[in-house]
Structures are given as C-alpha cells and as structure tokens.
C-alpha cells in the first residue's frame, strides 16, 4: 500500500501540475486552446453580490458552525449543560491556540522555552493584542471574535467570488460546500483559519475584478498570516498576465498584486532576523520537536502518513486517513476544474496552496489546512445537481462527526 500511495500521489500531483501548466499557457495564447469541447459555459451574470444576500451568507456561515458545535455537545454530553465551558476549553486552550494567545500578550522571545514560537506568523496575534487591549485584556475572547467575524465575512466573499465564475446555482452550491467542509469548525476558535480565508479569498476576488492595489494589500496581509499566503504570488502573476499586462502600457500598477504577497513574506523574514538574527530561523524550529516539519516529496509524505496510520491506529481516523482522502479528493477536484476551464486564477492559487500544504513532512493538520484550498469547493459548484446533493449531505454528516470527535477531545489538530 505504501508503494501504491507513493506512485498514485506522485503521478496525481505531476499530472495536475502538467494540466495546470497546459491550460494556463493555452489561455495566455502560448499553446493551442485546451479542451475546447469541454469548457464550461459562461456564467449567467457576474453582477456583484447584493448586501442582503452577502449578509445572509455571513449569518449562515456562523449558524452552520454553531449548530455543529451545539449538536456535538448534545451527542457527547446528552444535553447542553456545560456547553460553554467545553467550547471554551477546546477552542482556546487546545492545539495552537495557546501559542497565539501567548504571542498576543508577550510577543516573540529570543530566548527561553518560547523562542520556537517564531514559527507562527505575526498578523493574527497582533490583531488579538489590539482587540484584546480594547476588551480589557480578554485576549481569548478577542481571538474568538476575530476568527468568527472573519469567517462570516469570508463566507460572503467566497459566494461573491464563486458568482464570478459559476452560474448562480453552482455558485450557491460551491458556497454551501464551503460552509459544510468537515473541518470548518476550526473557524470558530483561536486559529488563523477565519482570518486567512478572508484575506486569501479577498485577494482572489480583487484579482477577478482587477483591483490590483486591493489584491496586493490583501495578499500582503495573507502572507503575514500563514506560509500558504505565498501561493497568492502565483495566482496574482497569472491574473496579471491573463489581463494582458505589458510593462510599457501603464501596467505597472498591476505588479502591486504580485509584490504584495512577496512583501508580506519578506516582512515575516525580517521579523525572524529582528528576533533571532537569522531570516530563516523559523525553518529550524519547524524541523525539531514538537513539529518535525521539513519539505519532502508528495509521494514520500503520503507513504509516511500511511505508515503512521498503521503504527498508530487510534489516531488514523482523526488525522492520517482524512489527510490521505483529502489529498486525492483535491487532485480530482482541481483536475476537474482545469478540465472544465473553470475559475483559472483561483485554481492556480489552490494548486499552489495544495502543493505547499502537502510538501510538509510529518503532517498532522492536513484536514484543517485544506479548508483553505477553495478550488475544491469551486469544483463542487461545477458538478451536476445530483452529485452535488449527495456530496453536500456527506459533507454535513462528516462535519457533525468530526465536530463530535473534537468535542470529545480527540487528536484533531
């Protein structure tokens, strides 16, 4: 099975990258048009999302997650007694949450046992610090408020983005799939998911509208939030070229969209230098206890994850099996997007994001990370109605299942 996963994963990624390259180059006119007989029809319209509908999607995003949390509490505890205590414990004291809260209160340390927290990017803890100060030092509450507010806004913005490339019914289906992703409950807690989704989707939406300055600013902030923000460089570069950019025809403003994410990452490297005297010090701390992360080939990482599932069967259903399944779901979904010719810029971003996430060895948060691979949900919206309904029902069931596991205290990172 290790060999099967190695070769299937390797060939799947190579094929996906090749398909992306061919489709992008054909769109830019470098190669002949790709798959003209299979290209998706033009959407019915690209009118901006109305304020009322945007607000409805924002409320729906919060309603879905709170409903999952409440149902999980009822299943685990037999009622809602003690709900808030359990919610607070799981979403403010488990996983990476304490690290973000520590940075919000005390900042980065060059010595002692907290020096390895340089691996966490600065934007989210900075926002927690600012809002927490206004809330009288209630940093955990500030973290929850930021995450959930950003998640609600990201859901509305994603619906608007999907509407740029899909017909109305498909856009609604894509947005629903986004809300019901099985690990989307992390958007409720002190994690970067909500903030990063808002910034990355915002950057992609600005690229769609050719708002180059806004795209650059959103990309800069996204790259100060998570490593995968760098994937926006690829999306922005492609969007600029597809828009017919020419350096001598007033195209200089468009380069801000590409420079923004690169500048954000540069700012993070500058932080490493200021704190530790080494711009890439975070790579060292990622590679040692407790994270053991370094870059490795996709096939090797998949084979390793299977080995970990066999060695630790108690963790397999919570960590390793979901990561393996999501990998091949992403290959299929993104391949389908390219095959249909849907939402090229977001697909390019999602492919880069996907690759950056699964290059990490010793991966234990793949299910959560892939929440940000929005191309999966756009592919969902491009499917016919019947499979969309079946898959959405499966998503809802898995969301509740993993919310229950998380409420139980299982090792879902």
GROMACS .gro file of C-alpha atoms in nm:
model
  413
    1UNK     CA    1   0.000   0.000   0.000
    2UNK     CA    2   0.289   0.236   0.067
    3UNK     CA    3   0.410   0.194  -0.291
    4UNK     CA    4   0.060   0.240  -0.429
    5UNK     CA    5   0.017   0.564  -0.236
    6UNK     CA    6   0.362   0.684  -0.335
    7UNK     CA    7   0.307   0.635  -0.706
    8UNK     CA    8  -0.059   0.738  -0.710
    9UNK     CA    9   0.017   1.052  -0.514
   10UNK     CA   10   0.326   1.138  -0.718
   11UNK     CA   11   0.162   1.080  -1.056
   12UNK     CA   12  -0.152   1.263  -0.945
   13UNK     CA   13   0.044   1.572  -0.848
   14UNK     CA   14   0.264   1.565  -1.158
   15UNK     CA   15  -0.042   1.522  -1.378
   16UNK     CA   16  -0.223   1.805  -1.201
   17UNK     CA   17   0.072   2.041  -1.242
   18UNK     CA   18   0.107   1.947  -1.608
   19UNK     CA   19  -0.262   2.006  -1.669
   20UNK     CA   20  -0.242   2.343  -1.493
   21UNK     CA   21   0.060   2.447  -1.698
   22UNK     CA   22  -0.102   2.348  -2.028
   23UNK     CA   23  -0.433   2.516  -1.953
   24UNK     CA   24  -0.268   2.836  -1.830
   25UNK     CA   25  -0.035   2.858  -2.129
   26UNK     CA   26  -0.322   2.791  -2.367
   27UNK     CA   27  -0.527   3.066  -2.204
   28UNK     CA   28  -0.233   3.303  -2.245
   29UNK     CA   29  -0.210   3.209  -2.611
   30UNK     CA   30   0.128   3.036  -2.586
   31UNK     CA   31  -0.018   2.692  -2.666
   32UNK     CA   32  -0.330   2.583  -2.856
   33UNK     CA   33  -0.658   2.607  -2.670
   34UNK     CA   34  -0.707   2.326  -2.421
   35UNK     CA   35  -1.019   2.107  -2.418
   36UNK     CA   36  -1.241   2.349  -2.616
   37UNK     CA   37  -1.524   2.095  -2.634
   38UNK     CA   38  -1.538   2.066  -2.255
   39UNK     CA   39  -1.511   2.426  -2.147
   40UNK     CA   40  -1.775   2.535  -1.901
   41UNK     CA   41  -2.044   2.768  -2.032
   42UNK     CA   42  -2.017   3.132  -1.937
   43UNK     CA   43  -2.199   3.217  -1.614
   44UNK     CA   44  -2.538   3.377  -1.636
   45UNK     CA   45  -2.400   3.700  -1.499
   46UNK     CA   46  -2.131   3.848  -1.279
   47UNK     CA   47  -2.330   4.116  -1.101
   48UNK     CA   48  -2.185   4.197  -0.756
   49UNK     CA   49  -2.347   4.013  -0.467
   50UNK     CA   50  -2.617   4.222  -0.304
   51UNK     CA   51  -2.573   4.336   0.055
   52UNK     CA   52  -2.873   4.137   0.176
   53UNK     CA   53  -2.753   3.812   0.023
   54UNK     CA   54  -2.399   3.871   0.146
   55UNK     CA   55  -2.532   3.923   0.497
   56UNK     CA   56  -2.738   3.605   0.470
   57UNK     CA   57  -2.431   3.402   0.375
   58UNK     CA   58  -2.234   3.554   0.662
   59UNK     CA   59  -2.504   3.456   0.912
   60UNK     CA   60  -2.535   3.112   0.751
   61UNK     CA   61  -2.161   3.054   0.797
   62UNK     CA   62  -2.185   3.119   1.170
   63UNK     CA   63  -2.514   2.930   1.202
   64UNK     CA   64  -2.371   2.613   1.045
   65UNK     CA   65  -2.070   2.606   1.275
   66UNK     CA   66  -2.260   2.690   1.593
   67UNK     CA   67  -2.522   2.429   1.505
   68UNK     CA   68  -2.247   2.169   1.462
   69UNK     CA   69  -2.093   2.270   1.796
   70UNK     CA   70  -2.429   2.253   1.976
   71UNK     CA   71  -2.525   1.920   1.822
   72UNK     CA   72  -2.184   1.777   1.909
   73UNK     CA   73  -2.232   1.889   2.268
   74UNK     CA   74  -2.574   1.726   2.282
   75UNK     CA   75  -2.440   1.398   2.141
   76UNK     CA   76  -2.133   1.386   2.366
   77UNK     CA   77  -2.285   1.516   2.690
   78UNK     CA   78  -2.650   1.425   2.642
   79UNK     CA   79  -2.755   1.788   2.668
   80UNK     CA   80  -2.631   2.144   2.655
   81UNK     CA   81  -2.528   2.171   3.020
   82UNK     CA   82  -2.164   2.275   3.035
   83UNK     CA   83  -2.159   2.371   2.668
   84UNK     CA   84  -1.974   2.699   2.712
   85UNK     CA   85  -1.708   2.550   2.939
   86UNK     CA   86  -1.640   2.271   2.691
   87UNK     CA   87  -1.641   2.507   2.394
   88UNK     CA   88  -1.401   2.745   2.564
   89UNK     CA   89  -1.163   2.467   2.660
   90UNK     CA   90  -1.147   2.314   2.312
   91UNK     CA   91  -1.126   2.636   2.113
   92UNK     CA   92  -0.898   2.850   2.333
   93UNK     CA   93  -0.667   2.606   2.515
   94UNK     CA   94  -0.614   2.316   2.269
   95UNK     CA   95  -0.379   2.283   1.973
   96UNK     CA   96  -0.208   2.601   1.858
   97UNK     CA   97  -0.448   2.836   2.036
   98UNK     CA   98  -0.230   2.888   2.349
   99UNK     CA   99   0.065   2.980   2.127
  100UNK     CA  100  -0.127   3.256   1.952
  101UNK     CA  101  -0.258   3.386   2.284
  102UNK     CA  102   0.092   3.387   2.434
  103UNK     CA  103   0.227   3.586   2.138
  104UNK     CA  104  -0.062   3.829   2.165
  105UNK     CA  105   0.024   3.901   2.528
  106UNK     CA  106   0.402   3.878   2.539
  107UNK     CA  107   0.533   3.889   2.182
  108UNK     CA  108   0.819   3.687   2.034
  109UNK     CA  109   1.106   3.574   2.256
  110UNK     CA  110   1.469   3.529   2.153
  111UNK     CA  111   1.546   3.304   2.449
  112UNK     CA  112   1.390   3.059   2.693
  113UNK     CA  113   1.132   2.796   2.607
  114UNK     CA  114   0.912   3.021   2.387
  115UNK     CA  115   1.171   3.108   2.124
  116UNK     CA  116   1.032   2.842   1.889
  117UNK     CA  117   0.705   3.036   1.859
  118UNK     CA  118   0.867   3.227   1.575
  119UNK     CA  119   0.711   2.956   1.352
  120UNK     CA  120   0.374   3.132   1.399
  121UNK     CA  121   0.316   3.427   1.170
  122UNK     CA  122   0.253   3.767   1.333
  123UNK     CA  123  -0.069   3.913   1.191
  124UNK     CA  124  -0.323   3.709   1.387
  125UNK     CA  125  -0.161   3.753   1.732
  126UNK     CA  126  -0.113   4.123   1.658
  127UNK     CA  127  -0.485   4.164   1.590
  128UNK     CA  128  -0.566   3.970   1.907
  129UNK     CA  129  -0.338   4.200   2.103
  130UNK     CA  130  -0.506   4.511   1.964
  131UNK     CA  131  -0.862   4.393   2.019
  132UNK     CA  132  -0.775   4.225   2.349
  133UNK     CA  133  -0.646   4.556   2.480
  134UNK     CA  134  -0.978   4.718   2.395
  135UNK     CA  135  -1.155   4.433   2.574
  136UNK     CA  136  -0.960   4.482   2.895
  137UNK     CA  137  -0.708   4.204   2.842
  138UNK     CA  138  -0.960   3.937   2.735
  139UNK     CA  139  -0.731   3.800   2.468
  140UNK     CA  140  -0.905   3.466   2.424
  141UNK     CA  141  -1.236   3.640   2.371
  142UNK     CA  142  -1.068   3.871   2.120
  143UNK     CA  143  -0.927   3.572   1.932
  144UNK     CA  144  -1.270   3.410   1.910
  145UNK     CA  145  -1.431   3.734   1.792
  146UNK     CA  146  -1.169   3.792   1.522
  147UNK     CA  147  -1.190   3.435   1.394
  148UNK     CA  148  -1.567   3.423   1.378
  149UNK     CA  149  -1.609   3.770   1.233
  150UNK     CA  150  -1.354   3.697   0.962
  151UNK     CA  151  -1.513   3.358   0.891
  152UNK     CA  152  -1.853   3.519   0.838
  153UNK     CA  153  -1.706   3.781   0.605
  154UNK     CA  154  -1.501   3.517   0.419
  155UNK     CA  155  -1.814   3.310   0.352
  156UNK     CA  156  -1.993   3.608   0.196
  157UNK     CA  157  -1.686   3.700  -0.008
  158UNK     CA  158  -1.642   3.343  -0.128
  159UNK     CA  159  -2.003   3.343  -0.251
  160UNK     CA  160  -1.924   3.660  -0.445
  161UNK     CA  161  -1.607   3.503  -0.588
  162UNK     CA  162  -1.792   3.187  -0.694
  163UNK     CA  163  -2.051   3.403  -0.865
  164UNK     CA  164  -1.780   3.548  -1.087
  165UNK     CA  165  -1.709   3.209  -1.244
  166UNK     CA  166  -2.015   2.990  -1.191
  167UNK     CA  167  -2.380   3.020  -1.277
  168UNK     CA  168  -2.595   3.127  -0.978
  169UNK     CA  169  -2.700   2.773  -0.882
  170UNK     CA  170  -2.343   2.647  -0.899
  171UNK     CA  171  -2.216   2.946  -0.701
  172UNK     CA  172  -2.465   2.878  -0.424
  173UNK     CA  173  -2.369   2.510  -0.421
  174UNK     CA  174  -1.999   2.597  -0.401
  175UNK     CA  175  -2.064   2.835  -0.111
  176UNK     CA  176  -2.270   2.570   0.071
  177UNK     CA  177  -1.990   2.316   0.028
  178UNK     CA  178  -1.750   2.575   0.171
  179UNK     CA  179  -1.967   2.613   0.483
  180UNK     CA  180  -2.005   2.238   0.540
  181UNK     CA  181  -1.642   2.136   0.493
  182UNK     CA  182  -1.585   1.864   0.758
  183UNK     CA  183  -1.311   2.058   0.939
  184UNK     CA  184  -1.463   2.404   0.901
  185UNK     CA  185  -1.546   2.419   1.273
  186UNK     CA  186  -1.189   2.540   1.328
  187UNK     CA  187  -1.309   2.878   1.200
  188UNK     CA  188  -1.483   2.925   1.537
  189UNK     CA  189  -1.171   2.904   1.751
  190UNK     CA  190  -0.841   3.077   1.817
  191UNK     CA  191  -0.686   2.963   1.491
  192UNK     CA  192  -0.587   3.153   1.178
  193UNK     CA  193  -0.847   2.985   0.953
  194UNK     CA  194  -1.107   3.262   0.952
  195UNK     CA  195  -0.858   3.545   0.906
  196UNK     CA  196  -0.656   3.369   0.639
  197UNK     CA  197  -0.967   3.271   0.443
  198UNK     CA  198  -1.092   3.628   0.445
  199UNK     CA  199  -0.760   3.764   0.319
  200UNK     CA  200  -0.691   3.496   0.059
  201UNK     CA  201  -1.045   3.496  -0.082
  202UNK     CA  202  -1.039   3.876  -0.073
  203UNK     CA  203  -0.717   3.879  -0.275
  204UNK     CA  204  -0.861   3.641  -0.533
  205UNK     CA  205  -1.182   3.842  -0.560
  206UNK     CA  206  -0.981   4.160  -0.613
  207UNK     CA  207  -0.780   3.983  -0.884
  208UNK     CA  208  -1.104   3.883  -1.054
  209UNK     CA  209  -1.215   4.247  -1.055
  210UNK     CA  210  -0.865   4.367  -1.150
  211UNK     CA  211  -0.840   4.576  -0.838
  212UNK     CA  212  -0.464   4.538  -0.832
  213UNK     CA  213  -0.393   4.756  -0.531
  214UNK     CA  214  -0.654   4.582  -0.317
  215UNK     CA  215  -0.525   4.243  -0.427
  216UNK     CA  216  -0.172   4.342  -0.331
  217UNK     CA  217  -0.278   4.462   0.014
  218UNK     CA  218  -0.487   4.152   0.085
  219UNK     CA  219  -0.203   3.931  -0.040
  220UNK     CA  220   0.049   4.110   0.180
  221UNK     CA  221  -0.165   4.056   0.489
  222UNK     CA  222  -0.235   3.693   0.397
  223UNK     CA  223   0.139   3.626   0.371
  224UNK     CA  224   0.179   3.775   0.720
  225UNK     CA  225  -0.080   3.526   0.842
  226UNK     CA  226   0.036   3.189   0.704
  227UNK     CA  227   0.307   3.046   0.480
  228UNK     CA  228   0.049   2.950   0.219
  229UNK     CA  229  -0.012   3.319   0.157
  230UNK     CA  230   0.285   3.295  -0.078
  231UNK     CA  231   0.064   3.087  -0.310
  232UNK     CA  232  -0.111   3.413  -0.396
  233UNK     CA  233   0.204   3.521  -0.584
  234UNK     CA  234   0.130   3.253  -0.846
  235UNK     CA  235  -0.236   3.348  -0.872
  236UNK     CA  236  -0.156   3.718  -0.899
  237UNK     CA  237   0.115   3.661  -1.159
  238UNK     CA  238  -0.120   3.455  -1.372
  239UNK     CA  239  -0.405   3.704  -1.333
  240UNK     CA  240  -0.183   3.992  -1.438
  241UNK     CA  241  -0.061   3.808  -1.748
  242UNK     CA  242  -0.411   3.695  -1.839
  243UNK     CA  243  -0.528   4.056  -1.819
  244UNK     CA  244  -0.284   4.142  -2.099
  245UNK     CA  245  -0.017   4.310  -1.886
  246UNK     CA  246   0.254   4.500  -2.072
  247UNK     CA  247   0.534   4.682  -1.886
  248UNK     CA  248   0.524   4.985  -2.118
  249UNK     CA  249   0.148   5.027  -2.140
  250UNK     CA  250   0.057   5.152  -1.796
  251UNK     CA  251   0.079   4.805  -1.644
  252UNK     CA  252   0.299   4.899  -1.351
  253UNK     CA  253   0.005   4.918  -1.109
  254UNK     CA  254  -0.079   4.554  -1.172
  255UNK     CA  255   0.258   4.449  -1.031
  256UNK     CA  256   0.141   4.556  -0.686
  257UNK     CA  257  -0.080   4.247  -0.685
  258UNK     CA  258   0.227   4.025  -0.728
  259UNK     CA  259   0.451   4.227  -0.499
  260UNK     CA  260   0.206   4.228  -0.207
  261UNK     CA  261   0.229   3.859  -0.103
  262UNK     CA  262   0.605   3.860  -0.165
  263UNK     CA  263   0.641   4.168   0.055
  264UNK     CA  264   0.433   4.006   0.329
  265UNK     CA  265   0.661   3.705   0.336
  266UNK     CA  266   0.959   3.938   0.334
  267UNK     CA  267   0.815   4.109   0.640
  268UNK     CA  268   0.796   3.775   0.818
  269UNK     CA  269   1.159   3.702   0.731
  270UNK     CA  270   1.250   4.046   0.866
  271UNK     CA  271   1.077   3.952   1.192
  272UNK     CA  272   1.288   3.635   1.210
  273UNK     CA  273   1.600   3.846   1.159
  274UNK     CA  274   1.499   4.100   1.422
  275UNK     CA  275   1.423   3.836   1.686
  276UNK     CA  276   1.685   3.568   1.612
  277UNK     CA  277   1.940   3.726   1.379
  278UNK     CA  278   1.852   3.478   1.103
  279UNK     CA  279   1.586   3.545   0.840
  280UNK     CA  280   1.508   3.174   0.802
  281UNK     CA  281   1.530   3.073   1.166
  282UNK     CA  282   1.169   2.954   1.163
  283UNK     CA  283   1.271   2.664   0.936
  284UNK     CA  284   1.499   2.531   1.209
  285UNK     CA  285   1.231   2.542   1.475
  286UNK     CA  286   0.981   2.380   1.240
  287UNK     CA  287   1.221   2.090   1.186
  288UNK     CA  288   1.268   1.997   1.554
  289UNK     CA  289   1.043   1.898   1.842
  290UNK     CA  290   0.744   1.925   1.859
  291UNK     CA  291   0.670   1.982   1.488
  292UNK     CA  292   0.941   1.788   1.299
  293UNK     CA  293   0.844   1.960   0.973
  294UNK     CA  294   1.052   1.984   0.660
  295UNK     CA  295   0.983   1.974   0.288
  296UNK     CA  296   0.964   1.629   0.127
  297UNK     CA  297   0.824   1.482  -0.192
  298UNK     CA  298   0.446   1.428  -0.201
  299UNK     CA  299   0.465   1.053  -0.255
  300UNK     CA  300   0.707   1.010   0.034
  301UNK     CA  301   0.479   1.209   0.262
  302UNK     CA  302   0.173   1.003   0.168
  303UNK     CA  303   0.361   0.680   0.227
  304UNK     CA  304   0.475   0.813   0.564
  305UNK     CA  305   0.119   0.905   0.659
  306UNK     CA  306   0.001   0.555   0.576
  307UNK     CA  307   0.282   0.415   0.790
  308UNK     CA  308   0.175   0.639   1.077
  309UNK     CA  309  -0.185   0.524   1.038
  310UNK     CA  310  -0.070   0.162   1.067
  311UNK     CA  311   0.160   0.233   1.360
  312UNK     CA  312  -0.094   0.446   1.547
  313UNK     CA  313  -0.438   0.308   1.454
  314UNK     CA  314  -0.600   0.509   1.733
  315UNK     CA  315  -0.508   0.830   1.551
  316UNK     CA  316  -0.579   0.708   1.199
  317UNK     CA  317  -0.944   0.815   1.179
  318UNK     CA  318  -0.871   1.157   1.326
  319UNK     CA  319  -0.552   1.254   1.140
  320UNK     CA  320  -0.399   1.021   0.883
  321UNK     CA  321  -0.695   0.874   0.695
  322UNK     CA  322  -0.860   1.217   0.644
  323UNK     CA  323  -0.532   1.358   0.514
  324UNK     CA  324  -0.491   1.076   0.265
  325UNK     CA  325  -0.850   1.102   0.146
  326UNK     CA  326  -0.840   1.481   0.113
  327UNK     CA  327  -0.521   1.462  -0.093
  328UNK     CA  328  -0.682   1.254  -0.365
  329UNK     CA  329  -1.007   1.449  -0.343
  330UNK     CA  330  -0.806   1.766  -0.408
  331UNK     CA  331  -0.624   1.612  -0.706
  332UNK     CA  332  -0.956   1.506  -0.857
  333UNK     CA  333  -1.134   1.835  -0.782
  334UNK     CA  334  -0.861   2.062  -0.912
  335UNK     CA  335  -0.809   1.839  -1.215
  336UNK     CA  336  -1.181   1.871  -1.284
  337UNK     CA  337  -1.159   2.249  -1.262
  338UNK     CA  338  -0.884   2.259  -1.523
  339UNK     CA  339  -1.060   2.005  -1.742
  340UNK     CA  340  -1.372   2.224  -1.736
  341UNK     CA  341  -1.182   2.551  -1.764
  342UNK     CA  342  -1.349   2.699  -1.454
  343UNK     CA  343  -1.208   2.984  -1.241
  344UNK     CA  344  -0.850   2.970  -1.361
  345UNK     CA  345  -0.699   3.219  -1.117
  346UNK     CA  346  -0.848   3.052  -0.810
  347UNK     CA  347  -0.747   2.711  -0.945
  348UNK     CA  348  -0.386   2.824  -0.990
  349UNK     CA  349  -0.385   2.954  -0.634
  350UNK     CA  350  -0.547   2.638  -0.500
  351UNK     CA  351  -0.295   2.415  -0.675
  352UNK     CA  352  -0.005   2.612  -0.529
  353UNK     CA  353  -0.173   2.611  -0.186
  354UNK     CA  354  -0.237   2.237  -0.209
  355UNK     CA  355   0.122   2.164  -0.306
  356UNK     CA  356   0.267   2.382  -0.030
  357UNK     CA  357   0.048   2.210   0.230
  358UNK     CA  358   0.137   1.854   0.131
  359UNK     CA  359   0.508   1.919   0.089
  360UNK     CA  360   0.521   1.920   0.470
  361UNK     CA  361   0.651   1.601   0.622
  362UNK     CA  362   0.501   1.474   0.948
  363UNK     CA  363   0.177   1.643   0.852
  364UNK     CA  364  -0.090   1.626   1.125
  365UNK     CA  365  -0.318   1.916   1.030
  366UNK     CA  366  -0.390   1.838   0.666
  367UNK     CA  367  -0.766   1.828   0.711
  368UNK     CA  368  -0.765   2.175   0.865
  369UNK     CA  369  -0.513   2.319   0.619
  370UNK     CA  370  -0.714   2.206   0.317
  371UNK     CA  371  -1.005   2.418   0.433
  372UNK     CA  372  -0.818   2.696   0.254
  373UNK     CA  373  -0.797   2.509  -0.078
  374UNK     CA  374  -1.101   2.683  -0.216
  375UNK     CA  375  -1.070   2.528  -0.562
  376UNK     CA  376  -1.223   2.211  -0.415
  377UNK     CA  377  -1.546   2.398  -0.347
  378UNK     CA  378  -1.548   2.569  -0.685
  379UNK     CA  379  -1.518   2.226  -0.846
  380UNK     CA  380  -1.813   2.115  -0.636
  381UNK     CA  381  -2.021   2.401  -0.775
  382UNK     CA  382  -1.933   2.297  -1.132
  383UNK     CA  383  -2.077   1.945  -1.082
  384UNK     CA  384  -2.427   1.844  -1.195
  385UNK     CA  385  -2.705   1.884  -0.940
  386UNK     CA  386  -2.746   1.517  -0.838
  387UNK     CA  387  -2.387   1.454  -0.723
  388UNK     CA  388  -2.381   1.797  -0.559
  389UNK     CA  389  -2.670   1.698  -0.334
  390UNK     CA  390  -2.515   1.366  -0.239
  391UNK     CA  391  -2.177   1.518  -0.166
  392UNK     CA  392  -2.325   1.803   0.037
  393UNK     CA  393  -2.515   1.553   0.252
  394UNK     CA  394  -2.192   1.357   0.302
  395UNK     CA  395  -2.010   1.677   0.397
  396UNK     CA  396  -2.275   1.768   0.653
  397UNK     CA  397  -2.253   1.424   0.811
  398UNK     CA  398  -1.876   1.434   0.828
  399UNK     CA  399  -1.881   1.785   0.972
  400UNK     CA  400  -2.101   1.665   1.257
  401UNK     CA  401  -1.890   1.352   1.306
  402UNK     CA  402  -1.564   1.543   1.334
  403UNK     CA  403  -1.725   1.811   1.550
  404UNK     CA  404  -1.824   1.530   1.788
  405UNK     CA  405  -1.471   1.391   1.782
  406UNK     CA  406  -1.327   1.733   1.851
  407UNK     CA  407  -1.568   1.793   2.138
  408UNK     CA  408  -1.463   1.457   2.282
  409UNK     CA  409  -1.105   1.583   2.294
  410UNK     CA  410  -0.973   1.363   2.016
  411UNK     CA  411  -0.643   1.449   1.846
  412UNK     CA  412  -0.775   1.665   1.563
  413UNK     CA  413  -0.525   1.941   1.504
   0.00000   0.00000   0.00000
